Structure formats: structure tokens, C-alpha cells
């Protein structure tokens, strides 16, 4: 079955970086992308961007463009999201999800369990 | 990215019909996806491409569109449907996307 399994909870100091992994299985990784979404406490879902599983090309949301890097290791089917210059308002649960880009980005049918990141 | 507007809250009694709207400038040119989010759980896709239901999602969940507004309808609401619901849609480029602010569905 299709699974996305994320790395564990992180506690970071302001100004530090965090790198979250998303290990996929059960499908052909290179046929899909991985999108990253976060939810701060008491807030809604926030789109961060995505990485193409085949090419490694990325598209970041404007808000995160200066601080985020999304990569993938196609040999292991794993996607990574690194966020730099952490601030307290980056405290959130970070989710990965499977996506695809044909005419437009689509999918979002399988999700990781979420990785809590606390910045304090 | 585009701005997607949802009502903050909707309340219904069990068995009634809940309708949650999402308005956006890119509609109807881009598809809308609806996600259910419960505390401590990952988001769950309940409607994709405006009105398609993934396998395993109950038939009481449906989606529709009318101009620049899309609607998630939950017919015969069950207590377990209480959750936050988010619409998600690509922008006009198709490569970026954004969420609506979310609607808290309360089952009275």
C-alpha cells in the first residue's frame, strides 16, 4: 500500500535550520511529486511548495522562497524539506503529500503522518 | 497564489445537510480539492477535481461548482464528520497553489 512516513519531532532554537524527511513506498516515486504543507497551532493549512520526484525541480510559495529548500533522493523514494532561519512562528506540524503536475498540480491523495517542529 | 475564501464555521445537527463554500478568482479554470482535517491527524482528501470522490470516502460527501464558487456538501452529516475542512486549488499558473482559510464544521 502507498505510504509516506515522515521523520520524528524536532525542537530547534531560533535561527537554526530543520530538515524533515518523507520516505515514500508503494508507488513509483519518479512518477509523482511531493508537496509540503504546514499547520501552526490553531491555524489553517499553509502551502509551502513541492518537488518533482523525477527531475528534482521545485516550486516554492513566495513566502518561503528565501528560506526553504526541497530536495529528493529518487534512489530511496525520499523527499526532504529544509527550512532555515527558524523563528517562533515556524512552530508547526509539517506534512508531506503525494502530488502530480500534469496541466496543473493535483493529487494530494496520500499524506505523511506529520512532523511537529517546535522553535523555542 | 490566489485567495480562497471560506466561511469560518458551519453548524448542523446530525442527519442534516452541511454546505461549505469556497470562492476564488481562479475558478472555474482550476480544479478544487477538499481536505478534512481532524486534530492530531493528517489531512484526508474527501473531494478531488471539484466533484470526484476518492475510494473509501462515504457517498454523503459531494462537490459542486457554480461560477467562482465551489461547494462541499455533506448530506446526512454524522458526528464523525466534525472537523475542519479546507479547499485547495492551484493558481492560474498551475504550479503554485493555496488553501482556503478553513471551515470548522460543528455537529450539534
Short mmCIF file of C-alpha atoms in Angstrom, two decimals:
data_model
loop_
_atom_site.label_atom_id
_atom_site.label_comp_id
_atom_site.label_asym_id
_atom_site.label_seq_id
_atom_site.Cartn_x
_atom_site.Cartn_y
_atom_site.Cartn_z
CA UNK A 1 0.00 0.00 0.00
CA UNK A 2 1.07 3.59 -0.54
CA UNK A 3 2.80 5.12 2.47
CA UNK A 4 4.57 8.34 3.28
CA UNK A 5 6.47 8.15 6.54
CA UNK A 6 7.97 11.30 7.97
CA UNK A 7 10.86 11.81 10.36
CA UNK A 8 10.30 12.49 14.02
CA UNK A 9 9.60 15.58 16.06
CA UNK A 10 12.19 18.34 16.20
CA UNK A 11 12.98 21.05 18.73
CA UNK A 12 15.11 23.92 17.45
CA UNK A 13 16.45 27.24 18.61
CA UNK A 14 15.58 30.45 16.75
CA UNK A 15 17.89 30.95 13.81
CA UNK A 16 18.60 27.25 13.39
CA UNK A 17 17.62 25.04 10.47
CA UNK A 18 15.45 21.93 10.35
CA UNK A 19 15.37 19.19 7.75
CA UNK A 20 12.33 16.93 7.59
CA UNK A 21 12.26 13.74 5.56
CA UNK A 22 9.35 11.94 3.89
CA UNK A 23 10.04 8.32 2.95
CA UNK A 24 7.62 7.00 0.34
CA UNK A 25 6.72 3.47 -0.65
CA UNK A 26 4.11 1.56 -2.60
CA UNK A 27 4.29 3.59 -5.82
CA UNK A 28 6.76 4.74 -8.45
CA UNK A 29 8.36 7.76 -6.83
CA UNK A 30 9.59 9.30 -10.08
CA UNK A 31 6.04 9.45 -11.48
CA UNK A 32 4.92 11.87 -8.79
CA UNK A 33 5.98 14.87 -6.79
CA UNK A 34 5.88 15.62 -3.10
CA UNK A 35 4.21 18.69 -1.70
CA UNK A 36 4.93 20.21 1.71
CA UNK A 37 2.23 21.81 3.84
CA UNK A 38 2.31 23.05 7.41
CA UNK A 39 -0.19 23.85 10.15
CA UNK A 40 0.73 26.13 13.02
CA UNK A 41 -1.12 25.70 16.32
CA UNK A 42 -4.68 26.92 15.98
CA UNK A 43 -4.12 27.95 12.36
CA UNK A 44 -5.07 26.66 8.96
CA UNK A 45 -3.14 24.66 6.41
CA UNK A 46 -0.38 26.55 4.62
CA UNK A 47 1.09 25.62 1.24
CA UNK A 48 4.89 25.63 1.17
CA UNK A 49 5.79 24.17 -2.21
CA UNK A 50 6.66 20.93 -3.96
CA UNK A 51 9.46 18.94 -5.50
CA UNK A 52 9.24 16.88 -8.67
CA UNK A 53 10.17 13.29 -7.91
CA UNK A 54 11.59 12.70 -11.38
CA UNK A 55 13.56 15.88 -12.11
CA UNK A 56 14.04 17.36 -8.66
CA UNK A 57 12.63 20.65 -9.93
CA UNK A 58 10.93 22.72 -7.29
CA UNK A 59 8.27 25.39 -6.92
CA UNK A 60 8.16 27.28 -3.65
CA UNK A 61 5.47 29.52 -2.24
CA UNK A 62 6.54 33.15 -2.31
CA UNK A 63 6.51 33.37 1.48
CA UNK A 64 9.16 30.66 1.89
CA UNK A 65 11.27 31.23 -1.21
CA UNK A 66 14.22 32.71 0.68
CA UNK A 67 14.35 30.11 3.45
CA UNK A 68 13.23 26.73 2.14
CA UNK A 69 14.93 24.05 0.08
CA UNK A 70 13.09 20.94 -1.09
CA UNK A 71 15.06 18.04 -2.44
CA UNK A 72 14.58 14.38 -3.16
CA UNK A 73 16.58 11.17 -3.33
CA UNK A 74 14.97 9.20 -6.11
CA UNK A 75 17.04 6.10 -5.30
CA UNK A 76 15.31 5.75 -1.93
CA UNK A 77 12.00 7.46 -2.75
CA UNK A 78 12.57 10.08 -0.09
CA UNK A 79 11.76 13.78 -0.17
CA UNK A 80 13.29 16.39 2.11
CA UNK A 81 12.26 19.85 3.24
CA UNK A 82 14.81 22.12 4.88
CA UNK A 83 13.73 25.39 6.47
CA UNK A 84 16.41 27.85 7.55
CA UNK A 85 16.42 30.85 9.85
CA UNK A 86 13.75 29.38 12.08
CA UNK A 87 11.52 31.73 14.04
CA UNK A 88 8.96 31.06 16.72
CA UNK A 89 6.17 31.39 14.18
CA UNK A 90 7.63 28.44 12.28
CA UNK A 91 6.41 26.23 15.12
CA UNK A 92 4.01 23.93 13.32
CA UNK A 93 3.29 20.42 12.17
CA UNK A 94 4.81 19.84 8.75
CA UNK A 95 3.14 17.40 6.36
CA UNK A 96 4.21 15.88 3.08
CA UNK A 97 1.76 14.58 0.48
CA UNK A 98 1.92 12.95 -2.90
CA UNK A 99 1.15 15.18 -5.85
CA UNK A 100 1.37 15.24 -9.59
CA UNK A 101 1.74 18.02 -12.13
CA UNK A 102 0.06 17.48 -15.47
CA UNK A 103 -1.81 20.53 -16.66
CA UNK A 104 -1.81 21.77 -13.08
CA UNK A 105 -0.73 20.40 -9.77
CA UNK A 106 -3.10 17.74 -8.47
CA UNK A 107 -3.24 14.65 -6.29
CA UNK A 108 -2.93 15.16 -2.53
CA UNK A 109 -4.35 11.66 -2.08
CA UNK A 110 -1.76 10.26 0.33
CA UNK A 111 -0.21 12.09 3.26
CA UNK A 112 2.55 11.63 5.76
CA UNK A 113 1.72 11.50 9.43
CA UNK A 114 3.16 14.92 10.15
CA UNK A 115 6.34 16.11 11.85
CA UNK A 116 5.99 18.55 14.75
CA UNK A 117 8.65 21.23 14.75
CA UNK A 118 8.96 23.44 17.80
CA UNK A 119 11.08 26.60 17.72
CA UNK A 120 11.89 27.97 21.13
CA UNK B 1 -1.14 32.33 -5.40
CA UNK B 2 -4.82 33.13 -5.25
CA UNK B 3 -7.02 33.97 -2.29
CA UNK B 4 -9.59 31.34 -1.44
CA UNK B 5 -12.42 32.42 0.86
CA UNK B 6 -14.31 30.07 3.15
CA UNK B 7 -16.78 30.73 5.96
CA UNK B 8 -15.07 30.28 9.35
CA UNK B 9 -17.74 27.97 10.70
CA UNK B 10 -20.78 25.90 9.82
CA UNK B 11 -23.01 24.14 12.33
CA UNK B 12 -25.59 21.45 11.64
CA UNK B 13 -27.44 18.77 13.57
CA UNK B 14 -26.80 15.09 12.84
CA UNK B 15 -28.64 13.95 9.74
CA UNK B 16 -28.87 17.43 8.26
CA UNK B 17 -27.00 18.71 5.22
CA UNK B 18 -23.88 20.81 5.61
CA UNK B 19 -22.69 23.07 2.79
CA UNK B 20 -19.25 24.63 2.89
CA UNK B 21 -18.34 27.15 0.20
CA UNK B 22 -15.03 28.27 -1.23
CA UNK B 23 -14.70 31.30 -3.50
CA UNK B 24 -11.69 32.05 -5.67
CA UNK B 25 -10.66 34.19 -8.63
CA UNK B 26 -9.11 31.25 -10.50
CA UNK B 27 -12.38 29.33 -10.53
CA UNK B 28 -13.65 27.69 -12.65
CA UNK B 29 -10.36 27.47 -14.58
CA UNK B 30 -8.66 25.39 -11.90
CA UNK B 31 -9.86 22.33 -10.04
CA UNK B 32 -10.65 22.41 -6.35
CA UNK B 33 -9.72 19.80 -3.79
CA UNK B 34 -11.35 19.42 -0.40
CA UNK B 35 -9.45 18.15 2.64
CA UNK B 36 -10.79 17.11 6.02
CA UNK B 37 -8.52 17.83 8.97
CA UNK B 38 -9.07 16.47 12.45
CA UNK B 39 -6.80 17.31 15.42
CA UNK B 40 -3.75 15.11 15.59
CA UNK B 41 -4.41 13.53 12.21
CA UNK B 42 -3.08 14.05 8.72
CA UNK B 43 -5.35 15.78 6.21
CA UNK B 44 -7.73 13.48 4.35
CA UNK B 45 -8.73 14.12 0.74
CA UNK B 46 -12.52 13.90 0.52
CA UNK B 47 -13.17 15.50 -2.91
CA UNK B 48 -10.78 15.96 -5.84
CA UNK B 49 -11.18 17.78 -9.15
CA UNK B 50 -14.27 19.67 -7.97
CA UNK B 51 -16.63 16.73 -7.61
CA UNK B 52 -14.79 13.39 -7.65
CA UNK B 53 -14.82 11.25 -4.53
CA UNK B 54 -11.77 9.12 -3.67
CA UNK B 55 -12.36 5.46 -2.94
CA UNK B 56 -13.29 4.90 0.68
CA UNK B 57 -14.92 8.30 1.13
CA UNK B 58 -18.62 7.98 2.02
CA UNK B 59 -21.17 8.91 -0.63
CA UNK B 60 -22.55 11.64 1.61
CA UNK B 61 -19.58 13.79 0.57
CA UNK B 62 -20.05 15.59 -2.75
CA UNK B 63 -18.69 18.63 -4.54
CA UNK B 64 -20.17 21.10 -6.98
CA UNK B 65 -19.25 24.31 -8.75
CA UNK B 66 -21.11 27.44 -9.77
CA UNK B 67 -19.09 30.22 -11.35
CA UNK B 68 -16.38 31.33 -8.94
CA UNK B 69 -17.78 29.38 -6.00
CA UNK B 70 -17.33 25.72 -5.22
CA UNK B 71 -19.30 23.88 -2.57
CA UNK B 72 -18.60 20.83 -0.44
CA UNK B 73 -21.88 19.21 0.55
CA UNK B 74 -22.15 16.63 3.30
CA UNK B 75 -25.59 15.01 3.21
CA UNK B 76 -26.83 13.30 6.34
CA UNK B 77 -24.00 14.61 8.50
CA UNK B 78 -22.59 12.17 11.03
CA UNK B 79 -20.92 13.06 14.33
CA UNK B 80 -17.60 11.81 12.96
CA UNK B 81 -17.75 14.45 10.23
CA UNK B 82 -16.98 17.16 12.78
CA UNK B 83 -13.66 18.57 11.58
CA UNK B 84 -12.01 21.45 9.81
CA UNK B 85 -12.45 21.48 6.05
CA UNK B 86 -10.05 23.20 3.68
CA UNK B 87 -10.36 23.89 -0.01
CA UNK B 88 -7.17 23.77 -2.06
CA UNK B 89 -6.66 24.94 -5.59
CA UNK B 90 -3.81 25.70 -7.98
CA UNK B 91 -3.30 29.25 -9.12
CA UNK B 92 -3.57 30.34 -12.74
CA UNK B 93 -0.06 29.04 -13.50
CA UNK B 94 -1.00 25.57 -12.29
CA UNK B 95 2.31 25.19 -10.48
CA UNK B 96 1.52 27.01 -7.26
CA UNK B 97 -1.47 26.52 -5.00
CA UNK B 98 -3.12 27.82 -1.88
CA UNK B 99 -5.57 26.78 0.77
CA UNK B 100 -8.72 28.45 1.89
CA UNK B 101 -8.75 29.63 5.47
CA UNK B 102 -10.69 26.58 6.58
CA UNK B 103 -14.22 25.99 7.86
CA UNK B 104 -14.90 24.40 11.22
CA UNK B 105 -17.85 22.04 10.91
CA UNK B 106 -19.62 21.55 14.21
CA UNK B 107 -22.12 18.74 14.56
CA UNK B 108 -24.56 19.86 17.23
#
